Coordinates of C-alpha atoms in Angstrom, one line a residue:
M1 CA 0.0 0.0 0.0
S2 CA 1.3 3.5 -0.9
R3 CA 2.2 5.8 2.0
L4 CA -0.1 8.8 2.0
V5 CA 1.7 12.1 2.4
C6 CA -0.4 15.1 3.1
M7 CA 0.8 18.8 2.9
L8 CA -1.2 21.4 4.9
I9 CA -1.2 24.7 3.1
F10 CA -2.8 28.1 3.8
D11 CA -3.2 31.5 2.2
G12 CA 0.2 33.1 1.9
A13 CA 2.1 29.8 2.0
Q14 CA 5.4 29.5 0.1
S15 CA 5.0 27.7 -3.2
L16 CA 8.5 26.0 -3.0
D17 CA 7.8 24.8 0.6
I18 CA 5.0 22.9 -0.9
S19 CA 6.2 21.7 -4.3
G20 CA 9.8 21.0 -3.4
P21 CA 9.2 18.2 -0.8
L22 CA 6.2 16.8 -2.7
E23 CA 8.2 16.5 -5.9
V24 CA 10.8 14.5 -4.0
F25 CA 8.1 12.0 -3.0
A26 CA 6.5 12.0 -6.5
L27 CA 9.9 11.4 -8.1
A28 CA 10.6 8.5 -5.7
S29 CA 7.3 6.9 -6.8
R30 CA 8.1 7.5 -10.5
Q31 CA 11.7 6.1 -10.1
T32 CA 10.4 3.0 -8.3
Q33 CA 8.0 2.3 -11.2
E34 CA 10.7 2.8 -13.8
D35 CA 13.0 0.4 -11.9
A36 CA 10.2 -2.2 -11.5
P37 CA 7.3 -1.7 -14.0
G38 CA 4.1 -2.6 -12.3
A39 CA 5.4 -2.0 -8.8
L40 CA 3.2 -0.1 -6.4
P41 CA 4.4 3.5 -6.0
P42 CA 5.7 4.1 -2.5
Y43 CA 3.8 7.4 -2.0
A44 CA 0.4 9.0 -2.7
L45 CA 0.2 12.7 -2.3
R46 CA -2.6 15.0 -1.2
V47 CA -2.8 18.8 -0.5
V48 CA -5.1 19.9 2.3
A49 CA -6.2 23.3 3.5
R50 CA -8.7 24.7 6.0
D51 CA -11.2 24.6 3.1
A52 CA -11.0 22.6 -0.1
G53 CA -10.5 24.6 -3.3
A54 CA -8.3 27.5 -4.3
V55 CA -5.6 28.8 -2.0
T56 CA -3.6 31.9 -2.9
L57 CA 0.1 31.5 -2.3
A58 CA 2.7 34.1 -1.4
S59 CA 3.8 34.4 -5.0
G60 CA 0.2 35.1 -6.1
M61 CA -0.2 31.7 -7.7
R62 CA -3.3 29.8 -6.8
L63 CA -3.2 26.1 -5.8
L64 CA -6.2 23.9 -5.5
A65 CA -6.4 22.0 -2.2
D66 CA -7.6 18.4 -2.7
A67 CA -9.6 18.4 0.5
S68 CA -10.4 20.3 3.6
C69 CA -8.7 19.5 6.9
A70 CA -11.9 17.8 8.1
Q71 CA -11.6 15.4 5.1
L72 CA -8.1 14.2 6.0
P73 CA -8.0 10.5 5.4
E74 CA -7.6 8.2 8.4
D75 CA -4.7 6.4 6.9
V76 CA -2.4 9.4 6.5
D77 CA 1.3 8.3 6.9
T78 CA 3.1 11.7 6.8
L79 CA 1.6 15.0 7.7
L80 CA 3.6 18.0 6.6
V81 CA 3.0 21.7 7.3
S82 CA 4.2 24.3 4.8
G83 CA 5.8 27.7 5.7
G84 CA 4.4 31.1 4.9
M85 CA 5.5 34.7 4.2
G86 CA 4.9 37.7 6.4
D87 CA 1.6 38.0 8.2
A88 CA 0.3 34.8 6.5
L89 CA 1.9 32.6 9.1
D90 CA 0.7 34.8 11.9
R91 CA -2.9 34.4 10.6
A92 CA -2.5 30.7 10.4
R93 CA -1.2 30.4 14.0
A94 CA -4.1 32.5 15.2
D95 CA -6.7 30.4 13.4
P96 CA -8.1 27.8 15.9
A97 CA -9.6 25.9 13.0
L98 CA -6.0 25.0 11.9
T99 CA -4.3 24.7 15.3
D100 CA -7.1 22.6 16.9
W101 CA -7.2 20.4 13.9
L102 CA -3.4 19.9 13.9
R103 CA -3.5 18.8 17.5
A104 CA -6.3 16.3 16.8
A105 CA -4.9 15.0 13.5
A106 CA -1.3 14.5 14.7
P107 CA -1.8 11.3 16.6
R108 CA -3.2 9.7 13.4
A109 CA 0.0 10.2 11.4
R110 CA 3.0 8.0 11.7
R111 CA 5.2 11.1 11.4
I112 CA 4.7 14.9 11.3
G113 CA 7.0 17.5 9.7
S114 CA 7.3 21.2 9.0
I115 CA 8.9 23.0 6.2
C116 CA 10.7 26.3 6.8
N117 CA 8.8 28.5 9.4
G118 CA 5.9 26.0 9.4
A119 CA 7.7 24.9 12.6
L120 CA 6.1 27.9 14.3
L121 CA 2.7 26.7 13.4
L122 CA 3.5 23.3 14.9
A123 CA 5.0 24.9 17.9
E124 CA 1.8 26.9 18.4
T125 CA -0.1 23.6 18.9
G126 CA 2.4 22.3 21.5
L127 CA 3.4 19.5 19.3
L128 CA 7.1 20.6 19.4
D129 CA 7.2 20.8 23.2
G130 CA 10.3 19.0 24.5
C131 CA 11.4 18.2 20.9
E132 CA 14.5 19.4 19.0
A133 CA 13.4 21.6 16.2
T134 CA 14.7 24.1 13.6
T135 CA 13.3 26.6 11.2
H136 CA 14.5 29.2 8.7
W137 CA 17.4 31.1 10.1
S138 CA 15.4 34.4 10.2
D139 CA 12.8 32.8 12.4
I140 CA 15.0 31.1 14.9
A141 CA 14.9 33.9 17.4
E142 CA 11.1 34.0 17.4
L143 CA 10.9 30.2 17.8
Q144 CA 13.2 30.4 20.8
R145 CA 11.4 33.4 22.3
R146 CA 7.8 32.4 21.9
Y147 CA 8.1 28.7 22.5
P148 CA 10.6 28.1 25.3
S149 CA 9.6 24.5 25.6
V150 CA 11.0 23.7 22.2
R151 CA 14.7 22.7 22.1
V152 CA 15.8 24.9 19.2
V153 CA 18.7 23.8 17.0
P154 CA 19.7 27.1 15.4
D155 CA 21.9 26.0 12.5
A156 CA 20.6 22.7 11.1
I157 CA 19.2 21.7 7.7
Y158 CA 16.6 19.5 9.4
T159 CA 16.0 17.9 12.8
R160 CA 14.2 14.7 13.9
S161 CA 12.8 14.0 17.4
D162 CA 11.2 10.6 17.2
R163 CA 8.2 11.1 14.8
I164 CA 8.6 14.9 14.6
W165 CA 10.7 16.4 11.8
T166 CA 11.4 20.0 11.1
S167 CA 13.5 21.7 8.4
A168 CA 15.0 25.0 7.6
G169 CA 14.1 27.2 4.6
I170 CA 12.7 26.1 1.3
T171 CA 15.3 23.7 -0.2
A172 CA 16.0 22.2 3.2
G173 CA 12.4 20.8 2.9
M174 CA 13.7 18.8 0.0
D175 CA 16.6 17.5 2.1
L176 CA 14.0 16.5 4.8
A177 CA 11.9 14.7 2.2
L178 CA 15.0 12.9 0.8
A179 CA 15.8 11.7 4.3
M180 CA 12.3 10.4 4.7
V181 CA 12.6 8.6 1.4
A182 CA 15.9 7.1 2.5
E183 CA 14.3 5.9 5.8
D184 CA 11.2 4.4 4.0
C185 CA 12.7 3.0 0.9
G186 CA 16.5 2.9 1.4
L187 CA 19.5 5.0 0.4
P188 CA 19.7 3.8 -3.2
L189 CA 16.3 5.2 -4.1
A190 CA 17.1 8.5 -2.3
W191 CA 20.4 8.8 -4.2
K192 CA 18.6 8.3 -7.5
V193 CA 16.0 10.9 -6.7
A194 CA 18.7 13.4 -5.6
R195 CA 20.7 12.9 -8.8
R196 CA 17.6 13.3 -11.0
M197 CA 16.7 16.6 -9.2
V198 CA 20.4 17.7 -9.4
L199 CA 20.7 17.7 -5.7
A200 CA 24.2 16.6 -6.3
T201 CA 25.4 16.7 -2.7
R202 CA 23.1 15.2 -0.1
R203 CA 23.1 17.3 3.0
S204 CA 22.8 15.8 6.4
G205 CA 20.6 17.4 9.1
G206 CA 23.6 18.8 10.8
D207 CA 24.9 20.8 7.8
S208 CA 24.9 24.6 8.2
Q209 CA 21.9 26.5 6.8
L210 CA 24.2 29.2 5.4
G211 CA 27.0 28.2 3.0
R212 CA 30.1 28.4 5.1
L213 CA 32.0 30.6 2.6
L214 CA 29.1 33.1 2.5
A215 CA 28.6 33.1 6.3
E216 CA 32.3 33.8 6.7
L217 CA 32.0 37.1 4.9
D218 CA 30.3 38.6 8.0
L219 CA 33.0 37.4 10.6
P220 CA 35.2 39.8 12.5
D221 CA 38.4 40.4 10.5
H222 CA 40.7 38.2 12.6
F223 CA 38.2 35.3 12.5
A224 CA 37.6 35.8 8.7
E225 CA 41.4 35.5 8.2
L226 CA 41.5 32.5 10.5
A227 CA 38.8 30.8 8.5
Q228 CA 40.8 31.2 5.3
W229 CA 43.9 29.9 7.1
I230 CA 42.1 26.8 8.4
R231 CA 40.9 26.0 4.8
A232 CA 44.5 26.1 3.6
Q233 CA 45.8 24.0 6.6
L234 CA 43.3 21.2 6.7
H235 CA 46.0 18.6 6.3
A236 CA 47.8 19.9 9.4
R237 CA 47.2 19.6 13.1
L238 CA 44.4 22.0 14.0
D239 CA 43.7 21.6 17.7
V240 CA 42.2 24.4 19.9
G241 CA 45.7 25.3 21.2
R242 CA 47.1 25.9 17.8
L243 CA 44.1 27.9 16.6
A244 CA 44.0 30.0 19.7
E245 CA 47.7 30.8 19.3
W246 CA 47.1 31.9 15.7
V247 CA 44.7 34.7 16.9
H248 CA 46.8 35.4 20.1
M249 CA 44.2 34.3 22.6
S250 CA 44.1 31.8 25.4
P251 CA 42.3 28.5 24.5
R252 CA 39.5 29.3 26.9
Q253 CA 38.9 32.8 25.5
F254 CA 39.3 31.6 22.0
T255 CA 36.7 28.8 22.4
R256 CA 34.2 31.2 23.8
R257 CA 34.7 33.8 21.1
F258 CA 34.9 31.2 18.3
R259 CA 31.5 29.7 19.3
A260 CA 30.0 33.2 19.3
A261 CA 31.3 34.0 15.9
F262 CA 30.8 30.7 14.1
G263 CA 27.9 29.2 16.0
T264 CA 29.7 26.0 16.7
T265 CA 32.9 24.7 18.4
P266 CA 36.3 24.8 16.8
Q267 CA 36.5 21.0 16.7
K268 CA 33.2 20.7 14.9
Y269 CA 34.0 23.5 12.5
V270 CA 37.3 21.9 11.4
A271 CA 35.6 18.5 11.2
R272 CA 32.9 19.8 8.9
L273 CA 35.4 21.6 6.7
R274 CA 37.4 18.4 6.3
I275 CA 34.3 16.5 5.3
E276 CA 33.5 19.3 2.7
A277 CA 37.0 19.1 1.3
A278 CA 36.9 15.3 1.1
R279 CA 33.5 15.4 -0.6
A280 CA 34.9 17.8 -3.2
Q281 CA 37.9 15.4 -3.9
L282 CA 35.6 12.4 -4.1
E283 CA 33.4 14.2 -6.6
H284 CA 36.1 15.8 -8.8
T285 CA 39.3 13.7 -8.5
A286 CA 40.3 10.0 -9.0
K287 CA 42.5 10.0 -5.9
D288 CA 42.3 6.9 -3.7
L289 CA 40.6 7.2 -0.3
K290 CA 43.9 7.0 1.7
R291 CA 45.3 10.0 -0.2
I292 CA 42.1 12.0 0.2
A293 CA 42.1 11.3 3.9
A294 CA 45.6 12.5 4.3
D295 CA 45.1 15.6 2.1
C296 CA 42.0 16.6 4.2
G297 CA 43.6 16.1 7.6
F298 CA 42.0 12.8 8.7
S299 CA 44.4 10.8 10.8
T300 CA 43.5 7.6 8.9
E301 CA 41.2 6.4 6.1
E302 CA 39.1 4.8 8.8
A303 CA 38.8 8.1 10.7
M304 CA 37.4 9.7 7.5
R305 CA 35.0 6.8 7.0
R306 CA 33.7 7.3 10.6
S307 CA 33.2 11.0 10.0
F308 CA 31.3 10.4 6.8
V309 CA 29.0 7.8 8.3
R310 CA 28.3 10.1 11.3
E311 CA 27.6 13.2 9.3
L312 CA 26.3 12.0 6.0
G313 CA 25.1 8.5 6.7
V314 CA 27.3 6.9 4.0
R315 CA 30.8 5.7 3.6
P316 CA 33.3 7.7 1.4
G317 CA 33.4 4.9 -1.3
E318 CA 29.7 4.8 -1.5
Y319 CA 29.5 8.6 -1.7
R320 CA 31.8 8.6 -4.7
Q321 CA 30.0 5.7 -6.3
R322 CA 26.6 7.3 -5.9
L323 CA 27.4 10.9 -6.7
A324 CA 30.4 10.7 -9.0
P325 CA 30.4 7.3 -10.7
S326 CA 32.4 8.6 -13.6
R327 CA 35.4 9.1 -11.3
V328 CA 35.4 5.5 -10.1

């Protein structure tokens, strides 16, 4: 039986918050049937709103909701909530017809998720209380301030707390959907979907919302220079003591200032940069894994493998085979 995925929309919702994740599920079904003609598609999709019929999105486009909230089928597998622009989300949060319905409908779904600032609508219902959650970077402060019972993860692509999933802005909803496909149907199908959608590098939930190079433009001068130096020295020893010495600070002061500037610890920052560098070499060179591990500062090939499995859910050799088969 196909898993039923329902997307809740409302006036002022973001079109890509809706279409991006749904296209991931739709393409997973199409790919499955291409691989095995006659196979049952893994997903069926439905769009629901407070009332069935036309809903005007933030872009001005109009989308027809298949059904009203009251008509949500009993056998829903995945219930997703889209994000919205400006006052649209505030109106949705203030609408008891939506919030009361979400509280009542949530127990019927195997899992629940939000796209972008749809997390604030979930939080309004209390469904995120005690859960880790994220949202678009511009809405993180409001999520923290208005819903203190939510354990906010400020710089993640998506989060998962048991059956509750949340994602950051727009394209991060596609990463969340890909992760769901991988959980439901296995990594091979998720990789095929990612390649067909030209999502060439699968992002893990812990990836930064802002591209690191872009984010580093706003750092204080000495830390911006440090970031450039780290990138050039990934092959070398980069412990806290050496980094602190480079900016003429004590290790304790440096760690505190670094976390404030980068939003993470020095160790995690360096580890992520090393994974990024290794991914680039796996995609664009034919170097063997041992050489790549050494170039990127991993102590051994096994250390690189452990880092890839922890952060990306896949081994380096599999990553290269899936995403850059021409290099193998």
